Short mmCIF file of C-alpha atoms and ligand atoms in Angstrom, two decimals:
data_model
loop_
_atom_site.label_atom_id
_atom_site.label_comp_id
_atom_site.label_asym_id
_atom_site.label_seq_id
_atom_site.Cartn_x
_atom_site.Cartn_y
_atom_site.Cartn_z
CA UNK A 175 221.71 117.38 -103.25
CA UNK A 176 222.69 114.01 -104.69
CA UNK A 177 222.50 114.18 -108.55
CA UNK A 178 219.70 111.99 -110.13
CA UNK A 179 220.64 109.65 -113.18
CA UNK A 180 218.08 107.82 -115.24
CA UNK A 181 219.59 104.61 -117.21
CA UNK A 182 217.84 101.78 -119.16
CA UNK A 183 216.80 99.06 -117.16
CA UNK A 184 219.18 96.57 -119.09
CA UNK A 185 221.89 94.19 -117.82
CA UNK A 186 224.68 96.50 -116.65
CA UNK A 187 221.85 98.56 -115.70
CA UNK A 188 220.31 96.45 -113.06
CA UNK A 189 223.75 95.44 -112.15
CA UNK A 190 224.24 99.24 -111.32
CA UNK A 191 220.80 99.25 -109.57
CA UNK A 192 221.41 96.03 -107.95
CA UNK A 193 225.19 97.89 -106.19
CA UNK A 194 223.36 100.64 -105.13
CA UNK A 195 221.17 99.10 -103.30
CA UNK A 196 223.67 96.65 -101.49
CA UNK A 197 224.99 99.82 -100.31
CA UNK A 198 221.97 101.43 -99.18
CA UNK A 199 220.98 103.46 -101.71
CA UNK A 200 217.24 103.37 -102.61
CA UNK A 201 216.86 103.06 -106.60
CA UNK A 202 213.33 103.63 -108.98
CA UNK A 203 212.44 100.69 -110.35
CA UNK A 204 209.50 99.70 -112.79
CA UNK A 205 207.52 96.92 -111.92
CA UNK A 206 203.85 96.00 -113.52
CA UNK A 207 202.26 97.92 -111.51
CA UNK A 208 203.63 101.36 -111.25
CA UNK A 209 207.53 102.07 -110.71
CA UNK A 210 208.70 101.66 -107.24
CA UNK A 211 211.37 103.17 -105.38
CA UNK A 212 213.66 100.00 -103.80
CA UNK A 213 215.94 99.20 -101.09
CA UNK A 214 217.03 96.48 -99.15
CA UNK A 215 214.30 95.38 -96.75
CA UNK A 216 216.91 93.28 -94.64
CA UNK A 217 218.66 96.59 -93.68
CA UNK A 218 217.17 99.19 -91.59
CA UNK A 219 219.43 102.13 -92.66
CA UNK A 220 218.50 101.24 -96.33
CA UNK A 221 215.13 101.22 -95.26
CA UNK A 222 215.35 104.56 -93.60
CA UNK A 223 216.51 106.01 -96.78
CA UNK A 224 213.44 105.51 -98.82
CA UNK A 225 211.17 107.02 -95.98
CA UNK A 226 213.65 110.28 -96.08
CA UNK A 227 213.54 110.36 -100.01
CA UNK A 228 209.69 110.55 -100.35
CA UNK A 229 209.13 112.51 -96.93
CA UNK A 230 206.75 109.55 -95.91
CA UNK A 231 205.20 109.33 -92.12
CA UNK A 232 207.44 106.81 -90.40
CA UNK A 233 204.14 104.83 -89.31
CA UNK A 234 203.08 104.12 -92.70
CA UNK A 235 204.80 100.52 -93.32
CA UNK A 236 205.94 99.34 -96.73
CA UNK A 237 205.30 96.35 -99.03
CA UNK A 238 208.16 93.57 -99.58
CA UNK A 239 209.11 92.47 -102.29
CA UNK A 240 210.21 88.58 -103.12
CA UNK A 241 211.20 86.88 -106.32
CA UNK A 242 210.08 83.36 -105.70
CA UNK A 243 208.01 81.41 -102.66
CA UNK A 244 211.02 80.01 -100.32
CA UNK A 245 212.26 84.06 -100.23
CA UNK A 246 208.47 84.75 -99.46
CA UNK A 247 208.14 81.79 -96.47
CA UNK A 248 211.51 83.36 -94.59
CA UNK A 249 209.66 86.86 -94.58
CA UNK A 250 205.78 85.54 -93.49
CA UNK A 251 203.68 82.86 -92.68
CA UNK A 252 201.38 81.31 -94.87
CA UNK A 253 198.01 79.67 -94.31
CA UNK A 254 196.51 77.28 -97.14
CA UNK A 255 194.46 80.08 -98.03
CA UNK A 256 197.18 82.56 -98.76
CA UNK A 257 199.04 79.64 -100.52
CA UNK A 258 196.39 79.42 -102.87
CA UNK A 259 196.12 82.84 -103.16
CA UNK A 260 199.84 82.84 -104.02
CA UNK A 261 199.77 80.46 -106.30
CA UNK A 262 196.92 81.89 -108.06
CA UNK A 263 198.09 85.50 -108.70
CA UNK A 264 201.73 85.37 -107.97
CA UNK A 265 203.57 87.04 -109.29
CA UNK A 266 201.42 89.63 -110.03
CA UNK A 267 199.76 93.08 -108.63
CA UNK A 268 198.14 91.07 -105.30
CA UNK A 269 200.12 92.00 -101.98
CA UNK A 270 199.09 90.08 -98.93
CA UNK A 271 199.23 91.04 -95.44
CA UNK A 272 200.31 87.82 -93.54
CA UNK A 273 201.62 87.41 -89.70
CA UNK A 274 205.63 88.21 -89.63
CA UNK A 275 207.82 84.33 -89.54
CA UNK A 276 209.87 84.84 -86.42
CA UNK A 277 212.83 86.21 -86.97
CA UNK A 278 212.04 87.51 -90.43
CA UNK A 279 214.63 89.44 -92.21
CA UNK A 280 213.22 92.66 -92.36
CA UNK A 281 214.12 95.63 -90.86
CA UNK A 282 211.11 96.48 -87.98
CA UNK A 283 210.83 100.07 -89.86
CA UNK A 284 209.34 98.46 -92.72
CA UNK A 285 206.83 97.05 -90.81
CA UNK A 286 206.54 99.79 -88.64
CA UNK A 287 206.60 97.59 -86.05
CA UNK A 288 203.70 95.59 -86.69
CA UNK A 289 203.24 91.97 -86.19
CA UNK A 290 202.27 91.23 -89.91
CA UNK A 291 203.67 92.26 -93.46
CA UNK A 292 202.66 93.03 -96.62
CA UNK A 293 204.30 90.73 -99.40
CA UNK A 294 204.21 90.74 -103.34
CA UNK A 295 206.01 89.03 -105.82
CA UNK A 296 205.98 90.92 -108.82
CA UNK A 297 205.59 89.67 -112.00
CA UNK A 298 207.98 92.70 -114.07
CA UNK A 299 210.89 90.61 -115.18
CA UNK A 300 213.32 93.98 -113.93
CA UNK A 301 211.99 94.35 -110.76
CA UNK A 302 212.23 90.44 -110.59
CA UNK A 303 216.26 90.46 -111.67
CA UNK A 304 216.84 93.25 -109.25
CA UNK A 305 215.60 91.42 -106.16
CA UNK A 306 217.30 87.85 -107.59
CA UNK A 307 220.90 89.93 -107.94
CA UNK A 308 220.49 91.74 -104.28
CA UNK A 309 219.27 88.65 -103.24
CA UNK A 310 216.92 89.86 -100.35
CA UNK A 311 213.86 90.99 -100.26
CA UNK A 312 213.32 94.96 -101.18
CA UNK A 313 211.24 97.05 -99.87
CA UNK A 314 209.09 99.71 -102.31
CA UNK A 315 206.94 102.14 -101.83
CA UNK A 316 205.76 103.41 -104.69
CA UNK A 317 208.52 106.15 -106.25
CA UNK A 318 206.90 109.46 -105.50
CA UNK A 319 206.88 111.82 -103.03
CA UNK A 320 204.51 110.82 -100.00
CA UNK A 321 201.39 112.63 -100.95
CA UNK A 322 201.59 113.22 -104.17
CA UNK A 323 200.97 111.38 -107.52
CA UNK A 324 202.38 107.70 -108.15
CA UNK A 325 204.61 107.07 -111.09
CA UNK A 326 203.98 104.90 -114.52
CA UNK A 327 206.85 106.81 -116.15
CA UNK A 328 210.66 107.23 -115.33
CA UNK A 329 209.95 110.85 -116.13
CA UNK A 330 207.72 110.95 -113.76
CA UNK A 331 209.73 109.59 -110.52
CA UNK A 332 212.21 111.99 -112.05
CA UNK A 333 209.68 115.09 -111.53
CA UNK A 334 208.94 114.16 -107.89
CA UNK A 335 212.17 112.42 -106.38
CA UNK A 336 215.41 114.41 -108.45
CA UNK A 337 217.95 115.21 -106.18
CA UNK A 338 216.89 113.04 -103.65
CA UNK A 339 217.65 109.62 -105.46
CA UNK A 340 220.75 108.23 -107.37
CA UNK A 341 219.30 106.01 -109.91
CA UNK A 342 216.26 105.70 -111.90
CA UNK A 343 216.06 102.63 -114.09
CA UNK A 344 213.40 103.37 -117.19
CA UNK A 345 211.80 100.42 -118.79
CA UNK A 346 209.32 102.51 -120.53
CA UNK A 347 205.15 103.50 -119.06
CA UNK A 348 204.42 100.44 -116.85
CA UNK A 349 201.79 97.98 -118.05
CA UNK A 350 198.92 98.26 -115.36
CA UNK A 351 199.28 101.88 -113.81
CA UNK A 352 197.55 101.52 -110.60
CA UNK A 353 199.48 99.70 -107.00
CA UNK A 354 198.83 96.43 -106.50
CA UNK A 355 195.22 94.96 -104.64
CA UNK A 356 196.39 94.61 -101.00
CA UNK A 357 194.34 92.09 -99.07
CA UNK A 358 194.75 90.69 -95.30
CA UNK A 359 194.02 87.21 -94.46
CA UNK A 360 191.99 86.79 -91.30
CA UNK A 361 190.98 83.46 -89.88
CA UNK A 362 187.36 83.15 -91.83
CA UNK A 363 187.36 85.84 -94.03
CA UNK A 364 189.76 88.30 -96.40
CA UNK A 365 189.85 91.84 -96.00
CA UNK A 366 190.31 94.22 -98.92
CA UNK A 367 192.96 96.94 -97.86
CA UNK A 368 193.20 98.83 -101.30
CA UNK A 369 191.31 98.13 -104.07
CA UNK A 370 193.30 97.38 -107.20
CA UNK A 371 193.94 95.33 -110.29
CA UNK A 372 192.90 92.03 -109.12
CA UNK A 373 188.80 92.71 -108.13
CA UNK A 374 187.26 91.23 -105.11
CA UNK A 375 185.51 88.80 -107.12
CA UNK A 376 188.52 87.38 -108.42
CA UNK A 377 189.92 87.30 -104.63
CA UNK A 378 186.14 85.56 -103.70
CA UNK A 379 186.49 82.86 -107.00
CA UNK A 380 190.18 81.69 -105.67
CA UNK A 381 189.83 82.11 -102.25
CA UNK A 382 186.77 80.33 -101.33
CA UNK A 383 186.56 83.13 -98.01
CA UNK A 384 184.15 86.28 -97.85
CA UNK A 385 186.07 89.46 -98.73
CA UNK A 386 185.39 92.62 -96.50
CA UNK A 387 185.42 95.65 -98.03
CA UNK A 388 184.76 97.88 -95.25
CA UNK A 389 183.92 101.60 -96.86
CA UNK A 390 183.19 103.35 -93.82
CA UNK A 391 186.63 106.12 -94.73
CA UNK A 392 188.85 104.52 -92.37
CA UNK A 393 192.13 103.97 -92.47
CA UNK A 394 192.55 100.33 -93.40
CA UNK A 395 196.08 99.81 -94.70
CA UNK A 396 197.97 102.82 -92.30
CA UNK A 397 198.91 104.08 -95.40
CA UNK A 398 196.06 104.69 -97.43
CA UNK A 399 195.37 108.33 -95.89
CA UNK A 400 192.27 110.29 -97.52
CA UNK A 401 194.17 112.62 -99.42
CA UNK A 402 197.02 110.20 -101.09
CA UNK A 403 197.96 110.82 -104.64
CA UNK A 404 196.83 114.50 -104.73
CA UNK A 405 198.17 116.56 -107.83
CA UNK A 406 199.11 119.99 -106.86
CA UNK A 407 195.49 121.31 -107.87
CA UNK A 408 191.75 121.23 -106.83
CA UNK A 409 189.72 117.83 -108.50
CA UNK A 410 186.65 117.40 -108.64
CA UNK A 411 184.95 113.97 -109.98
CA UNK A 412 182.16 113.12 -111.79
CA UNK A 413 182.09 116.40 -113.86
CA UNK A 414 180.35 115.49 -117.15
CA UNK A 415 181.37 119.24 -118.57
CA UNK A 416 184.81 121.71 -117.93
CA UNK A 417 184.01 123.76 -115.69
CA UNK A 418 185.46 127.52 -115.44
CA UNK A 419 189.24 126.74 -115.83
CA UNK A 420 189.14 123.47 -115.25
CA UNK A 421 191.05 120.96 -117.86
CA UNK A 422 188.80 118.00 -118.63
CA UNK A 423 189.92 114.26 -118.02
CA UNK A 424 186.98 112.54 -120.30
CA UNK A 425 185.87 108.71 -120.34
CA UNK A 426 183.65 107.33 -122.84
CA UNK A 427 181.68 109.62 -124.29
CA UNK A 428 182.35 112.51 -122.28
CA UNK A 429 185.48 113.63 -124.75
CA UNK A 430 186.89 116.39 -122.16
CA UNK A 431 190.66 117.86 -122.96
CA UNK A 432 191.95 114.45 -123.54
CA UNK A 433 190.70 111.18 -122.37
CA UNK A 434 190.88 107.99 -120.19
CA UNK A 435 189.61 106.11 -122.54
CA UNK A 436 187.48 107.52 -125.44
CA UNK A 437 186.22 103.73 -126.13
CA UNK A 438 185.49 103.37 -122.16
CA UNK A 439 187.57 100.46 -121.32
CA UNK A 440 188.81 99.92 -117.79
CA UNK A 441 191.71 98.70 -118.31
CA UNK A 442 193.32 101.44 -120.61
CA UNK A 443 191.66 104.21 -118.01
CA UNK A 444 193.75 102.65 -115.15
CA UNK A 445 196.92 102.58 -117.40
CA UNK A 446 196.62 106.03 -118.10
CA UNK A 447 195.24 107.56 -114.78
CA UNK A 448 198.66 108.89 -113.46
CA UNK A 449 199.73 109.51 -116.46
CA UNK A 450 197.31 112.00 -117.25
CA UNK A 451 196.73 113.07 -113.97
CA UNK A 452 200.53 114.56 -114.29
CA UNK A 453 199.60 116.13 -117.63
CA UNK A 454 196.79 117.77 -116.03
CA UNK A 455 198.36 119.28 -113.38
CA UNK A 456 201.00 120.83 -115.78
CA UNK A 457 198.34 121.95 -117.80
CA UNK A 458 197.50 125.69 -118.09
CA UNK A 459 193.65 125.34 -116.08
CA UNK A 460 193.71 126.17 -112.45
CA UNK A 461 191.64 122.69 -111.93
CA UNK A 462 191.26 119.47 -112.62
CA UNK A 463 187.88 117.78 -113.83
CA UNK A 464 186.82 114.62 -113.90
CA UNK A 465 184.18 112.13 -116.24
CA UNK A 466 182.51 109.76 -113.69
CA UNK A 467 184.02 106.28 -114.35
CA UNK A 468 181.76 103.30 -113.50
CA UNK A 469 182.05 101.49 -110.30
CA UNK A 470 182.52 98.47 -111.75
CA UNK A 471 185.40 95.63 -111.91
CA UNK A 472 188.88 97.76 -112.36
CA UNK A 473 186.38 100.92 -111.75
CA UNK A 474 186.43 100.18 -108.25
CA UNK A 475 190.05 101.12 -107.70
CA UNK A 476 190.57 103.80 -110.69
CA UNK A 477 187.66 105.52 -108.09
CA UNK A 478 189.63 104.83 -105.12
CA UNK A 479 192.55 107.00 -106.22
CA UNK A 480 190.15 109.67 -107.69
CA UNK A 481 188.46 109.99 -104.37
CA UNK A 482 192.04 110.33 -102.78
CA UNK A 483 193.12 112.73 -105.02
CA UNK A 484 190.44 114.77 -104.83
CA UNK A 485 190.18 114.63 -101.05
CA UNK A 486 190.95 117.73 -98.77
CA UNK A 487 194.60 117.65 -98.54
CA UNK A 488 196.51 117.74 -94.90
CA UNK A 489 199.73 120.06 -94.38
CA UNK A 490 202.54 118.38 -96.06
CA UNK A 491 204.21 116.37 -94.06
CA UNK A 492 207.34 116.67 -93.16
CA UNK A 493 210.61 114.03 -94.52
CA UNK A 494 211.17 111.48 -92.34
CA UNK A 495 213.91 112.87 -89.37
CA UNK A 496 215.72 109.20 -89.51
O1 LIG B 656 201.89 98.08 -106.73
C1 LIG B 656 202.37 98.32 -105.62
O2 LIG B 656 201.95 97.78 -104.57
C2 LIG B 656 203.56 99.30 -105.55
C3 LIG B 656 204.72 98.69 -106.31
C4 LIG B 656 205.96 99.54 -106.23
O3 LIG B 656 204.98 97.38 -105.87
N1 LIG B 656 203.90 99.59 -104.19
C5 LIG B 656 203.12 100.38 -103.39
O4 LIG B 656 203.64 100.58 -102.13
O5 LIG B 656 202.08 100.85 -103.74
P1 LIG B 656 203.14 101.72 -101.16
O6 LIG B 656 204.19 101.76 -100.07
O7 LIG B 656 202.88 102.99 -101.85
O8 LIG B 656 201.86 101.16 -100.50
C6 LIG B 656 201.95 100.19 -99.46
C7 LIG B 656 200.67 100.08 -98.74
C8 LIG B 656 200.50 101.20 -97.76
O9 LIG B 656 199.18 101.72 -97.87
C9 LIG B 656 200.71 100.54 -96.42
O10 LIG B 656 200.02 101.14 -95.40
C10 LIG B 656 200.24 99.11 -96.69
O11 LIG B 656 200.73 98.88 -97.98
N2 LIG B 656 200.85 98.15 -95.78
C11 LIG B 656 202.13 97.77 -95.72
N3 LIG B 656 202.33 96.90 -94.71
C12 LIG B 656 201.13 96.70 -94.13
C13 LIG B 656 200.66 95.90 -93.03
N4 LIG B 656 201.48 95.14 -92.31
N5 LIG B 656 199.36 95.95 -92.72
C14 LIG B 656 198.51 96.73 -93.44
N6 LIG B 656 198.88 97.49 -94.47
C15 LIG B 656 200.18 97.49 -94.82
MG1 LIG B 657 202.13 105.08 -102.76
#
């Protein structure tokens, strides 16, 4: 059991972070989004170390991360379209899925061995000084046990990954709280992966392509399986009243236990969402309620990881053998 430390995400800090992983060692890491759990992409030991510290499926591939565009062109190849895409939201919670460059140096076990890869440049200046001091792209799933809720607080990577991580580095609750938008970029068209913080009519505005959104409950990005971010308990959506022994997540002006956002803004819902989903499933009630949140703009995705977390949940899985 390797003993967990959590350090500020300061100089010597991401110095410490930055050792680690030149060695192999996956490290949490905040980034705008929610905090991510990092490793050299180049490196397919390193790589096989973050699949074995959340227990994810081997076939679910992860996102790279870059710090600037020539780091981004060694890794995939860009059309005009995901140029202007890049240029547009970068850096910043937008991954796209582009065809591999040959020879690209990332490990085939964070692509799973698919011909494409997902790329984002985030905009959180420690994530960015982490990949410019390893100085190759990291990959980073999102720091939390496959299955179970993502993290917006160091606290709460500590809660689902001690013992199986060396370093957290805590910059305090991360700004947006829900994974980035993923989209991939087809010859005439874009098609929306995971719904997140940038919407599909900002994609549309930039773009100038159609955006797909297919609904249908397939699996789109291999990773997005039904029952992804589950807390430990039953939810149940839409509730506009607690049910018997359930603990209330309000919106608006459905109050409930504690809210999303009593003034109903979108924005501070998605910042919260984890956040209180954690405090709900440490809460007393058997289950968790709740308010229906509109499906609308930032809506769209807050929904997305509602329905997932309140989807029937398959066996756990078990870690990673690599
Ligand atoms: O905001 C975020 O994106 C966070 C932070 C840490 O950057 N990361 C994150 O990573 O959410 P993760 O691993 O939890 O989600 C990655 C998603 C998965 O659903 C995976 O299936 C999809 O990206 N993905 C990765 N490579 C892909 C590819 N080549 N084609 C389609 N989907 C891909
Ligand atoms: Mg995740």
């Amino acid at each position: 059991m390797t003993i967990t430390r959590i350090i500020p995400a300061d100089a010597d800090g991401i110095a410490q972070a930055a050792a680690a992983i030149l060695r192999g060692d996956p490290v949490a890491v905040p980034t705008e989004t929610v905090y991510g759990l990092a490793g050299d992409a180049t490196s397919g030991a390193a790589v096989a170390a973050i699949y074995a510290a959340k227990g994810r499926p081997s076939f679910n591939p992860l996102i790279v991360h870059v710090s600037d565009m020539a780091m981004a062109e060694t890794v995939a190849v860009f059309s005009a379209e995901a140029r202007e895409l890049a240029a547009h939201f970068w850096p910043g919670p937008l991954t796209l899925v582009l065809p591999l460059t040959r020879g690209a140096p990332v490990a085939s076990l964070v692509t799973a061995g698919l011909p494409t890869v997902a790329v984002r440049m985030p905009s959180h200046p420690v994530m960015q000084a982490l990949i410019a001091a390893a100085g190759r792209p990291l990959a980073a799933p999102s720091a939390n046990a496959s299955g179970s809720i993502s993290a917006t607080r160091a606290d709460h990577v500590a809660a689902s990954l001690a013992g199986r991580i060396s370093l957290i580095l805590d910059s305090g609750p991360t700004k947006i709280g829900l994974e980035s938008t993923i989209v991939a970029l087809e010859d005439d068209r874009l098609r929306l992966l995971r719904p997140g913080p940038v919407t599909v009519e900002m994609l549309a505005a930039v773009a100038g392509l159609p955006v797909d959104t297919a609904k249908d409950g397939t699996i789109e990005a291999p990773g997005q399986l039904a029952s992804h971010y589950a807390p430990g308990k039953p939810v149940r959506l839409n509730a506009v009243a607690a049910g018997d022994d359930e603990y209330l997540l309000g919106f608006g002006d459905i109050a409930g236990d504690i809210s999303l956002s009593a003034s109903g803004n979108l924005e501070e819902a998605a910042a919260r969402l984890f956040d209180l989903l954690h405090i709900a499933d440490a809460s007393a009630a058997a289950a968790i309620a709740v308010a229906p949140i509109p499906e609308q703009a930032l809506g769209i995705a807050i929904n997305d990881r509602l329905q997932r977390a309140a989807a029937p949940r398959y066996p756990r899985q078990k870690a990673h053998p690599l």
